[in-house]
PDB file of C-alpha atoms in Angstrom:
ATOM      1  CA  MET A1096      79.830 -80.068 167.171  1.00  0.00           C
ATOM      2  CA  VAL A1097      79.457 -81.449 170.696  1.00  0.00           C
ATOM      3  CA  THR A1098      78.729 -78.121 172.331  1.00  0.00           C
ATOM      4  CA  LYS A1099      76.031 -77.275 169.751  1.00  0.00           C
ATOM      5  CA  ALA A1100      74.500 -80.620 170.524  1.00  0.00           C
ATOM      6  CA  LEU A1101      74.541 -79.813 174.286  1.00  0.00           C
ATOM      7  CA  ILE A1102      72.764 -76.545 173.613  1.00  0.00           C
ATOM      8  CA  LYS A1103      70.190 -78.324 171.439  1.00  0.00           C
ATOM      9  CA  GLU A1104      69.576 -80.903 174.200  1.00  0.00           C
ATOM     10  CA  SER A1105      69.223 -78.177 176.912  1.00  0.00           C
ATOM     11  CA  PHE A1106      66.529 -76.447 174.932  1.00  0.00           C
ATOM     12  CA  PHE A1107      64.545 -79.690 174.371  1.00  0.00           C
ATOM     13  CA  ILE A1108      62.517 -79.381 177.587  1.00  0.00           C
ATOM     14  CA  SER A1109      61.775 -75.730 176.690  1.00  0.00           C
ATOM     15  CA  ASN A1110      59.605 -76.920 173.824  1.00  0.00           C
ATOM     16  CA  LEU A1111      56.956 -78.060 176.283  1.00  0.00           C
ATOM     17  CA  ASN A1112      56.199 -74.436 177.155  1.00  0.00           C
ATOM     18  CA  GLY A1113      57.107 -72.869 173.810  1.00  0.00           C
ATOM     19  CA  LEU A1114      60.232 -71.281 175.270  1.00  0.00           C
ATOM     20  CA  HIS A1115      62.688 -72.663 172.643  1.00  0.00           C
ATOM     21  CA  PRO A1116      64.489 -69.562 171.368  1.00  0.00           C
ATOM     22  CA  GLY A1117      64.793 -70.914 167.825  1.00  0.00           C
ATOM     23  CA  LYS A1118      61.073 -71.334 167.313  1.00  0.00           C
ATOM     24  CA  ASN A1119      58.809 -68.353 166.713  1.00  0.00           C
ATOM     25  CA  SER A1120      55.534 -69.728 165.258  1.00  0.00           C
ATOM     26  CA  TYR A1121      51.993 -68.685 166.267  1.00  0.00           C
ATOM     27  CA  PHE A1122      51.618 -72.031 168.063  1.00  0.00           C
ATOM     28  CA  THR A1123      54.750 -71.354 170.036  1.00  0.00           C
ATOM     29  CA  LYS A1124      53.589 -67.884 171.086  1.00  0.00           C
ATOM     30  CA  LEU A1125      50.153 -69.304 172.006  1.00  0.00           C
ATOM     31  CA  ASN A1126      51.894 -72.017 174.093  1.00  0.00           C
ATOM     32  CA  ILE A1127      53.942 -69.412 175.978  1.00  0.00           C
ATOM     33  CA  LEU A1128      50.881 -67.269 176.607  1.00  0.00           C
ATOM     34  CA  SER A1129      48.822 -70.212 177.854  1.00  0.00           C
ATOM     35  CA  SER A1130      51.658 -71.322 180.186  1.00  0.00           C
ATOM     36  CA  ILE A1131      51.942 -67.834 181.674  1.00  0.00           C
ATOM     37  CA  ILE A1132      48.148 -67.513 182.148  1.00  0.00           C
ATOM     38  CA  LEU A1133      47.840 -71.006 183.680  1.00  0.00           C
ATOM     39  CA  THR A1134      50.762 -70.276 186.086  1.00  0.00           C
ATOM     40  CA  ALA A1135      49.321 -66.906 187.065  1.00  0.00           C
ATOM     41  CA  ALA A1136      45.825 -68.358 187.576  1.00  0.00           C
ATOM     42  CA  PHE A1137      47.178 -71.301 189.534  1.00  0.00           C
ATOM     43  CA  GLY A1138      49.210 -68.861 191.754  1.00  0.00           C
ATOM     44  CA  VAL A1139      46.046 -66.755 192.384  1.00  0.00           C
ATOM     45  CA  GLU A1140      44.191 -69.916 193.431  1.00  0.00           C
ATOM     46  CA  CYS A1141      47.009 -70.812 195.830  1.00  0.00           C
ATOM     47  CA  LEU A1142      47.021 -67.237 197.245  1.00  0.00           C
ATOM     48  CA  LEU A1143      43.196 -67.263 197.711  1.00  0.00           C
ATOM     49  CA  GLU A1144      43.440 -70.574 199.527  1.00  0.00           C
ATOM     50  CA  LEU A1145      46.157 -69.121 201.738  1.00  0.00           C
ATOM     51  CA  LEU A1146      44.142 -66.023 202.623  1.00  0.00           C
ATOM     52  CA  GLN A1147      40.834 -67.905 203.076  1.00  0.00           C
ATOM     53  CA  GLY A1148      42.160 -70.806 205.105  1.00  0.00           C
ATOM     54  CA  TRP A1149      44.965 -69.177 207.099  1.00  0.00           C
ATOM     55  CA  LYS A1150      45.784 -71.324 210.103  1.00  0.00           C
ATOM     56  CA  GLY A1151      49.309 -70.224 211.070  1.00  0.00           C
ATOM     57  CA  LEU A1152      51.964 -72.893 210.614  1.00  0.00           C
ATOM     58  CA  ILE A1153      49.337 -75.322 209.434  1.00  0.00           C
ATOM     59  CA  SER A1154      49.114 -73.231 206.222  1.00  0.00           C
ATOM     60  CA  LEU A1155      52.780 -73.852 205.462  1.00  0.00           C
ATOM     61  CA  ASP A1156      51.899 -75.926 202.366  1.00  0.00           C
ATOM     62  CA  SER A1157      49.913 -72.979 200.974  1.00  0.00           C
ATOM     63  CA  ILE A1158      52.819 -70.569 201.608  1.00  0.00           C
ATOM     64  CA  VAL A1159      55.273 -72.912 199.845  1.00  0.00           C
ATOM     65  CA  ALA A1160      52.851 -73.230 196.934  1.00  0.00           C
ATOM     66  CA  VAL A1161      52.450 -69.463 196.548  1.00  0.00           C
ATOM     67  CA  ILE A1162      56.278 -68.987 196.614  1.00  0.00           C
ATOM     68  CA  ALA A1163      56.778 -71.816 194.145  1.00  0.00           C
ATOM     69  CA  MET A1164      54.189 -70.320 191.722  1.00  0.00           C
ATOM     70  CA  TYR A1165      55.847 -66.928 191.996  1.00  0.00           C
ATOM     71  CA  GLN A1166      59.250 -68.396 191.131  1.00  0.00           C
ATOM     72  CA  VAL A1167      57.821 -70.378 188.185  1.00  0.00           C
ATOM     73  CA  LEU A1168      55.968 -67.277 186.884  1.00  0.00           C
ATOM     74  CA  SER A1169      59.151 -65.149 187.228  1.00  0.00           C
ATOM     75  CA  LYS A1170      61.285 -67.670 185.252  1.00  0.00           C
ATOM     76  CA  LEU A1171      58.574 -68.116 182.599  1.00  0.00           C
ATOM     77  CA  SER A1172      58.267 -64.374 182.168  1.00  0.00           C
ATOM     78  CA  ILE A1173      62.077 -63.759 182.013  1.00  0.00           C
ATOM     79  CA  VAL A1174      62.610 -66.500 179.398  1.00  0.00           C
ATOM     80  CA  ALA A1175      59.637 -65.331 177.331  1.00  0.00           C
ATOM     81  CA  ILE A1176      60.763 -61.676 177.430  1.00  0.00           C
ATOM     82  CA  TYR A1177      64.365 -62.371 176.472  1.00  0.00           C
ATOM     83  CA  ARG A1178      63.728 -65.270 174.094  1.00  0.00           C
ATOM     84  CA  ASN A1179      64.773 -63.189 171.051  1.00  0.00           C
ATOM     85  CA  LYS A1180      67.982 -62.143 172.725  1.00  0.00           C
ATOM     86  CA  LEU A1181      68.668 -65.758 173.686  1.00  0.00           C
ATOM     87  CA  ASN A1182      68.122 -66.743 170.070  1.00  0.00           C
ATOM     88  CA  GLU A1183      70.750 -64.168 168.991  1.00  0.00           C
ATOM     89  CA  ILE A1184      73.217 -65.765 171.422  1.00  0.00           C
ATOM     90  CA  VAL A1185      72.539 -69.283 170.121  1.00  0.00           C
ATOM     91  CA  ASP A1186      72.939 -68.067 166.531  1.00  0.00           C
ATOM     92  CA  CYS A1187      76.300 -66.516 167.380  1.00  0.00           C
ATOM     93  CA  ILE A1188      77.389 -69.835 168.984  1.00  0.00           C
ATOM     94  CA  HIS A1189      76.469 -71.772 165.799  1.00  0.00           C
ATOM     95  CA  LYS A1190      78.196 -69.256 163.523  1.00  0.00           C
ATOM     96  CA  TYR A1191      81.383 -68.303 165.381  1.00  0.00           C
ATOM     97  CA  TYR A1192      82.198 -71.222 167.604  1.00  0.00           C
ATOM     98  CA  TRP A1193      85.820 -72.377 167.278  1.00  0.00           C
ATOM     99  CA  PRO A1194      86.023 -76.010 166.176  1.00  0.00           C
ATOM    100  CA  LEU A1195      87.538 -78.228 168.887  1.00  0.00           C
ATOM    101  CA  ASP A1196      89.803 -80.059 166.446  1.00  0.00           C
ATOM    102  CA  LYS A1197      91.845 -76.815 166.089  1.00  0.00           C
ATOM    103  CA  CYS A1198      93.168 -77.254 169.656  1.00  0.00           C
ATOM    104  CA  GLY A1199      94.369 -80.799 169.478  1.00  0.00           C
ATOM    105  CA  LYS A1200      93.055 -84.204 170.491  1.00  0.00           C
ATOM    106  CA  LYS A1201      93.853 -83.833 174.185  1.00  0.00           C
ATOM    107  CA  LEU A1202      91.778 -80.661 174.580  1.00  0.00           C
ATOM    108  CA  GLU A1203      88.922 -82.095 172.527  1.00  0.00           C
ATOM    109  CA  LEU A1204      88.829 -85.171 174.778  1.00  0.00           C
ATOM    110  CA  GLU A1205      88.890 -82.938 177.815  1.00  0.00           C
ATOM    111  CA  PHE A1206      85.917 -80.961 176.533  1.00  0.00           C
ATOM    112  CA  GLN A1207      84.012 -84.096 175.590  1.00  0.00           C
ATOM    113  CA  TYR A1208      84.557 -85.358 179.120  1.00  0.00           C
ATOM    114  CA  ILE A1209      83.216 -82.088 180.595  1.00  0.00           C
ATOM    115  CA  ILE A1210      80.237 -82.194 178.291  1.00  0.00           C
ATOM    116  CA  SER A1211      79.525 -85.788 179.266  1.00  0.00           C
ATOM    117  CA  SER A1212      79.577 -84.749 182.908  1.00  0.00           C
ATOM    118  CA  ILE A1213      77.241 -81.843 182.325  1.00  0.00           C
ATOM    119  CA  ARG A1214      74.833 -84.129 180.441  1.00  0.00           C
ATOM    120  CA  LYS A1215      74.753 -86.403 183.505  1.00  0.00           C
ATOM    121  CA  ILE A1216      74.080 -83.356 185.696  1.00  0.00           C
ATOM    122  CA  MET A1217      71.204 -82.284 183.411  1.00  0.00           C
ATOM    123  CA  ILE A1218      69.776 -85.836 183.514  1.00  0.00           C
ATOM    124  CA  VAL A1219      69.997 -85.935 187.292  1.00  0.00           C
ATOM    125  CA  THR A1220      68.392 -82.491 187.559  1.00  0.00           C
ATOM    126  CA  ILE A1221      65.492 -83.482 185.273  1.00  0.00           C
ATOM    127  CA  THR A1222      65.068 -86.789 187.114  1.00  0.00           C
ATOM    128  CA  LEU A1223      65.059 -85.159 190.599  1.00  0.00           C
ATOM    129  CA  THR A1224      62.588 -82.448 189.467  1.00  0.00           C
ATOM    130  CA  THR A1225      60.276 -85.021 187.956  1.00  0.00           C
ATOM    131  CA  ILE A1226      60.431 -87.166 191.113  1.00  0.00           C
ATOM    132  CA  THR A1227      59.758 -84.119 193.289  1.00  0.00           C
ATOM    133  CA  VAL A1228      56.736 -83.051 191.239  1.00  0.00           C
ATOM    134  CA  SER A1229      55.462 -86.678 190.988  1.00  0.00           C
ATOM    135  CA  THR A1230      55.692 -86.939 194.807  1.00  0.00           C
ATOM    136  CA  TYR A1231      53.456 -83.894 195.230  1.00  0.00           C
ATOM    137  CA  VAL A1232      50.991 -85.430 192.781  1.00  0.00           C
ATOM    138  CA  ILE A1233      50.913 -88.968 194.235  1.00  0.00           C
ATOM    139  CA  ALA A1234      51.012 -87.969 197.950  1.00  0.00           C
ATOM    140  CA  PRO A1235      47.260 -87.105 198.267  1.00  0.00           C
ATOM    141  CA  LEU A1236      46.311 -90.545 196.979  1.00  0.00           C
ATOM    142  CA  LEU A1237      47.895 -92.121 200.091  1.00  0.00           C
ATOM    143  CA  TYR A1238      45.458 -90.383 202.469  1.00  0.00           C
ATOM    144  CA  THR A1239      41.894 -91.542 203.115  1.00  0.00           C
ATOM    145  CA  GLU A1240      40.861 -87.819 203.204  1.00  0.00           C
ATOM    146  CA  ARG A1241      40.483 -86.273 199.827  1.00  0.00           C
ATOM    147  CA  LYS A1242      43.263 -83.774 199.341  1.00  0.00           C
ATOM    148  CA  MET A1243      44.692 -81.919 196.362  1.00  0.00           C
ATOM    149  CA  PRO A1244      48.406 -82.152 195.382  1.00  0.00           C
ATOM    150  CA  ILE A1245      48.764 -78.395 196.019  1.00  0.00           C
ATOM    151  CA  PRO A1246      46.251 -76.526 198.231  1.00  0.00           C
ATOM    152  CA  THR A1247      44.218 -74.246 196.019  1.00  0.00           C
ATOM    153  CA  PHE A1248      40.943 -72.389 196.280  1.00  0.00           C
ATOM    154  CA  HIS A1249      38.045 -74.170 194.544  1.00  0.00           C
ATOM    155  CA  PRO A1250      34.407 -72.938 194.351  1.00  0.00           C
ATOM    156  CA  THR A1251      32.899 -76.486 194.427  1.00  0.00           C
ATOM    157  CA  ASP A1252      32.800 -79.130 197.149  1.00  0.00           C
ATOM    158  CA  LEU A1253      35.899 -81.283 196.585  1.00  0.00           C
ATOM    159  CA  THR A1254      34.690 -84.008 198.982  1.00  0.00           C
ATOM    160  CA  LYS A1255      32.138 -85.153 196.391  1.00  0.00           C
ATOM    161  CA  SER A1256      32.572 -87.027 193.132  1.00  0.00           C
ATOM    162  CA  PRO A1257      33.231 -86.196 190.344  1.00  0.00           C
ATOM    163  CA  ASN A1258      34.276 -82.759 191.536  1.00  0.00           C
ATOM    164  CA  TYR A1259      37.325 -84.126 193.267  1.00  0.00           C
ATOM    165  CA  GLU A1260      38.443 -86.348 190.432  1.00  0.00           C
ATOM    166  CA  LEU A1261      38.010 -83.592 187.809  1.00  0.00           C
ATOM    167  CA  ALA A1262      39.824 -81.008 189.926  1.00  0.00           C
ATOM    168  CA  TYR A1263      42.631 -83.451 190.684  1.00  0.00           C
ATOM    169  CA  ILE A1264      43.196 -84.355 187.025  1.00  0.00           C
ATOM    170  CA  ILE A1265      43.167 -80.681 185.923  1.00  0.00           C
ATOM    171  CA  GLN A1266      45.642 -79.786 188.658  1.00  0.00           C
ATOM    172  CA  VAL A1267      47.974 -82.641 187.744  1.00  0.00           C
ATOM    173  CA  VAL A1268      47.958 -81.573 184.072  1.00  0.00           C
ATOM    174  CA  ILE A1269      48.676 -77.985 185.001  1.00  0.00           C
ATOM    175  CA  ILE A1270      51.465 -79.010 187.354  1.00  0.00           C
ATOM    176  CA  PHE A1271      53.253 -81.175 184.812  1.00  0.00           C
ATOM    177  CA  LYS A1272      52.795 -78.658 182.032  1.00  0.00           C
ATOM    178  CA  VAL A1273      53.996 -75.643 184.009  1.00  0.00           C
ATOM    179  CA  MET A1274      56.411 -76.589 186.791  1.00  0.00           C
ATOM    180  CA  PRO A1275      59.098 -78.899 185.376  1.00  0.00           C
ATOM    181  CA  PRO A1276      59.577 -77.040 182.028  1.00  0.00           C
ATOM    182  CA  SER A1277      59.509 -73.640 183.620  1.00  0.00           C
ATOM    183  CA  VAL A1278      61.927 -74.507 186.347  1.00  0.00           C
ATOM    184  CA  LEU A1279      64.325 -76.352 184.114  1.00  0.00           C
ATOM    185  CA  ALA A1280      64.112 -74.299 180.883  1.00  0.00           C
ATOM    186  CA  PHE A1281      66.092 -71.357 182.273  1.00  0.00           C
ATOM    187  CA  ASP A1282      68.556 -73.451 184.357  1.00  0.00           C
ATOM    188  CA  LEU A1283      69.557 -75.933 181.683  1.00  0.00           C
ATOM    189  CA  SER A1284      69.831 -73.223 178.942  1.00  0.00           C
ATOM    190  CA  PHE A1285      72.014 -71.151 181.262  1.00  0.00           C
ATOM    191  CA  ILE A1286      74.283 -74.109 182.090  1.00  0.00           C
ATOM    192  CA  SER A1287      74.814 -74.923 178.371  1.00  0.00           C
ATOM    193  CA  ILE A1288      75.574 -71.346 177.337  1.00  0.00           C
ATOM    194  CA  ILE A1289      78.017 -70.835 180.205  1.00  0.00           C
ATOM    195  CA  THR A1290      79.648 -74.111 179.175  1.00  0.00           C
ATOM    196  CA  TYR A1291      80.130 -72.713 175.668  1.00  0.00           C
ATOM    197  CA  ILE A1292      81.661 -69.492 177.055  1.00  0.00           C
ATOM    198  CA  VAL A1293      84.092 -71.527 179.191  1.00  0.00           C
ATOM    199  CA  PHE A1294      85.206 -73.605 176.161  1.00  0.00           C
ATOM    200  CA  GLU A1295      85.543 -70.423 174.015  1.00  0.00           C
ATOM    201  CA  LEU A1296      87.706 -68.663 176.630  1.00  0.00           C
ATOM    202  CA  ARG A1297      89.795 -71.736 177.161  1.00  0.00           C
ATOM    203  CA  MET A1298      90.555 -72.090 173.462  1.00  0.00           C
ATOM    204  CA  ILE A1299      91.360 -68.405 173.134  1.00  0.00           C
ATOM    205  CA  SER A1300      93.775 -68.677 176.031  1.00  0.00           C
ATOM    206  CA  ILE A1301      95.444 -71.737 174.504  1.00  0.00           C
ATOM    207  CA  GLU A1302      95.751 -70.073 171.080  1.00  0.00           C
ATOM    208  CA  ILE A1303      97.421 -66.995 172.686  1.00  0.00           C
ATOM    209  CA  LYS A1304      99.875 -69.139 174.687  1.00  0.00           C
ATOM    210  CA  THR A1305     100.911 -71.148 171.612  1.00  0.00           C
ATOM    211  CA  LEU A1306     101.606 -68.160 169.342  1.00  0.00           C
ATOM    212  CA  GLU A1307     104.902 -68.802 167.512  1.00  0.00           C
ATOM    213  CA  ILE A1308     107.657 -66.270 166.860  1.00  0.00           C
ATOM    214  CA  ASP A1309     107.638 -65.364 163.201  1.00  0.00           C
ATOM    215  CA  SER A1310     109.637 -63.118 160.887  1.00  0.00           C
ATOM    216  CA  THR A1311     107.750 -59.997 162.015  1.00  0.00           C
ATOM    217  CA  THR A1312     109.004 -60.362 165.556  1.00  0.00           C
ATOM    218  CA  ASN A1313     111.936 -58.099 166.505  1.00  0.00           C
ATOM    219  CA  ASP A1314     114.331 -59.974 168.786  1.00  0.00           C
ATOM    220  CA  ASN A1315     115.867 -56.725 169.933  1.00  0.00           C
ATOM    221  CA  ASP A1316     112.665 -55.748 171.684  1.00  0.00           C
ATOM    222  CA  THR A1317     113.503 -58.067 174.595  1.00  0.00           C
ATOM    223  CA  GLY A1318     116.726 -56.299 175.252  1.00  0.00           C
ATOM    224  CA  ILE A1319     115.165 -52.856 175.023  1.00  0.00           C
ATOM    225  CA  LEU A1320     112.399 -53.821 177.432  1.00  0.00           C
ATOM    226  CA  GLU A1321     115.023 -55.197 179.828  1.00  0.00           C
ATOM    227  CA  ARG A1322     116.820 -51.870 179.922  1.00  0.00           C
ATOM    228  CA  LEU A1323     113.616 -49.858 180.161  1.00  0.00           C
ATOM    229  CA  LYS A1324     112.295 -51.948 183.053  1.00  0.00           C
ATOM    230  CA  LEU A1325     115.499 -51.146 185.073  1.00  0.00           C
ATOM    231  CA  ILE A1326     115.091 -47.420 184.399  1.00  0.00           C
ATOM    232  CA  GLY A1327     111.376 -47.658 185.269  1.00  0.00           C
ATOM    233  CA  ALA A1328     112.183 -49.446 188.480  1.00  0.00           C
ATOM    234  CA  TYR A1329     114.755 -46.758 189.450  1.00  0.00           C
ATOM    235  CA  LEU A1330     112.231 -44.005 188.683  1.00  0.00           C
ATOM    236  CA  THR A1331     109.537 -45.633 190.866  1.00  0.00           C
ATOM    237  CA  PHE A1332     112.022 -46.362 193.657  1.00  0.00           C
ATOM    238  CA  GLU A1333     113.483 -42.848 193.844  1.00  0.00           C
ATOM    239  CA  SER A1334     110.104 -41.051 193.500  1.00  0.00           C
ATOM    240  CA  GLY A1335     108.882 -43.198 196.435  1.00  0.00           C
ATOM    241  CA  ASN A1336     111.901 -42.175 198.469  1.00  0.00           C
ATOM    242  CA  VAL A1337     110.908 -38.528 198.198  1.00  0.00           C
ATOM    243  CA  ALA A1338     107.715 -39.226 200.150  1.00  0.00           C
ATOM    244  CA  ASN A1339     109.645 -41.261 202.746  1.00  0.00           C
ATOM    245  CA  ALA A1340     112.280 -38.655 203.191  1.00  0.00           C
ATOM    246  CA  ALA A1341     109.763 -35.834 203.526  1.00  0.00           C
ATOM    247  CA  PHE A1342     107.771 -37.752 206.053  1.00  0.00           C
ATOM    248  CA  ARG A1343     110.812 -38.674 208.150  1.00  0.00           C
ATOM    249  CA  SER A1344     112.023 -35.054 208.259  1.00  0.00           C
ATOM    250  CA  LYS A1345     110.002 -34.348 211.393  1.00  0.00           C
ATOM    251  CA  TRP A1346     108.171 -31.584 209.452  1.00  0.00           C
ATOM    252  CA  TRP A1347     105.526 -31.260 212.112  1.00  0.00           C
ATOM    253  CA  VAL A1348     107.977 -29.793 214.612  1.00  0.00           C
ATOM    254  CA  LYS A1349     109.492 -27.198 212.222  1.00  0.00           C
ATOM    255  CA  THR A1350     109.028 -23.585 213.389  1.00  0.00           C
ATOM    256  CA  GLN A1351     108.437 -22.103 209.936  1.00  0.00           C
ATOM    257  CA  PRO A1352     104.740 -22.440 208.969  1.00  0.00           C
ATOM    258  CA  ARG A1353     105.565 -22.033 205.314  1.00  0.00           C
ATOM    259  CA  LEU A1354     108.120 -24.805 205.410  1.00  0.00           C
ATOM    260  CA  ARG A1355     105.672 -27.144 207.186  1.00  0.00           C
ATOM    261  CA  ARG A1356     103.082 -26.468 204.506  1.00  0.00           C
ATOM    262  CA  SER A1357     105.538 -27.089 201.782  1.00  0.00           C
ATOM    263  CA  ILE A1358     106.735 -30.470 203.192  1.00  0.00           C
ATOM    264  CA  ALA A1359     103.118 -31.482 203.809  1.00  0.00           C
ATOM    265  CA  LEU A1360     102.312 -30.673 200.173  1.00  0.00           C
ATOM    266  CA  ILE A1361     105.289 -32.794 199.021  1.00  0.00           C
ATOM    267  CA  ILE A1362     104.104 -35.738 201.130  1.00  0.00           C
ATOM    268  CA  GLN A1363     100.600 -35.418 199.740  1.00  0.00           C
ATOM    269  CA  ARG A1364     101.620 -35.223 196.127  1.00  0.00           C
ATOM    270  CA  SER A1365     104.264 -37.939 196.291  1.00  0.00           C
ATOM    271  CA  GLN A1366     101.969 -40.667 197.594  1.00  0.00           C
ATOM    272  CA  LYS A1367     101.674 -42.016 194.064  1.00  0.00           C
ATOM    273  CA  PRO A1368     105.197 -42.765 192.832  1.00  0.00           C
ATOM    274  CA  GLU A1369     106.075 -41.960 189.233  1.00  0.00           C
ATOM    275  CA  THR A1370     106.086 -44.889 186.889  1.00  0.00           C
ATOM    276  CA  LEU A1371     107.346 -45.549 183.372  1.00  0.00           C
ATOM    277  CA  THR A1372     104.762 -47.307 181.189  1.00  0.00           C
ATOM    278  CA  ALA A1373     104.594 -48.863 177.715  1.00  0.00           C
ATOM    279  CA  GLY A1374     101.936 -46.807 176.031  1.00  0.00           C
ATOM    280  CA  GLY A1375     100.008 -46.468 179.264  1.00  0.00           C
ATOM    281  CA  MET A1376      99.212 -50.208 179.154  1.00  0.00           C
ATOM    282  CA  ILE A1377     101.796 -51.823 181.440  1.00  0.00           C
ATOM    283  CA  LYS A1378     104.245 -50.571 183.964  1.00  0.00           C
ATOM    284  CA  LEU A1379     107.934 -51.014 183.081  1.00  0.00           C
ATOM    285  CA  ASN A1380     109.390 -52.234 186.316  1.00  0.00           C
ATOM    286  CA  LEU A1381     110.826 -55.361 187.967  1.00  0.00           C
ATOM    287  CA  GLU A1382     107.457 -56.459 189.285  1.00  0.00           C
ATOM    288  CA  THR A1383     105.839 -56.579 185.832  1.00  0.00           C
ATOM    289  CA  PHE A1384     108.642 -58.573 184.219  1.00  0.00           C
ATOM    290  CA  SER A1385     109.083 -61.035 187.078  1.00  0.00           C
ATOM    291  CA  ASN A1386     105.477 -62.291 186.851  1.00  0.00           C
TER     292      ASN A1386
END
């Protein structure tokens, strides 16, 4: 099933952080916990660097780093907390998804085209994210001054070797382990599940539209509804006329206070015209049957 394959593909990158909803081993839980701890620790280092070396707008890189780590940590935590619920949704998709071949070749081809487009969007998203992260990692190597990809607090002197090299390698590993999977895991999973919902609703809509008249359908119902809609339309029209007539009666200049109060009460209570309904579900009037 193409949609199931799309969901499986969207969760592939989640494996890097243990966020795949279908896997619940001890290694997976340890992977999630380590990712959250690394992200939180990295965010604290960015915050300490910001507080220690605050220089106004010059500290913009540190501000961006703190915000990015907060977003990554938020997405990691949300996906980790609701992983079991996400697993239930995926199981329902695998069990109850309507086969595409039930809706004809044309619709199946349309869905396959949409899935192909979404796959391309996912590939572009992964590529752009990887390029962006790689740019942050490679950029410090272009300067003669020793800089880190993301400004963080470090207790040792990074201008000396091998402190700089070790800190640089550790930060690069943390960045590639935490940022791309955490940013993309939620987004790609969300896109694939919403795609499934769109397909499901589309197929339900088509099935309802193509329902055929069978032996249990009473052909006389159409004529009965035609007559009832006319009666319902007259009822709504005339009850609305009561309010109009009462309002146009110049009730506010009547000398009898009791008469004024009575007409004002009629106007108030007749603001909602009477309607005839079919079991309280739809209104039987011209407007309903002309749509």
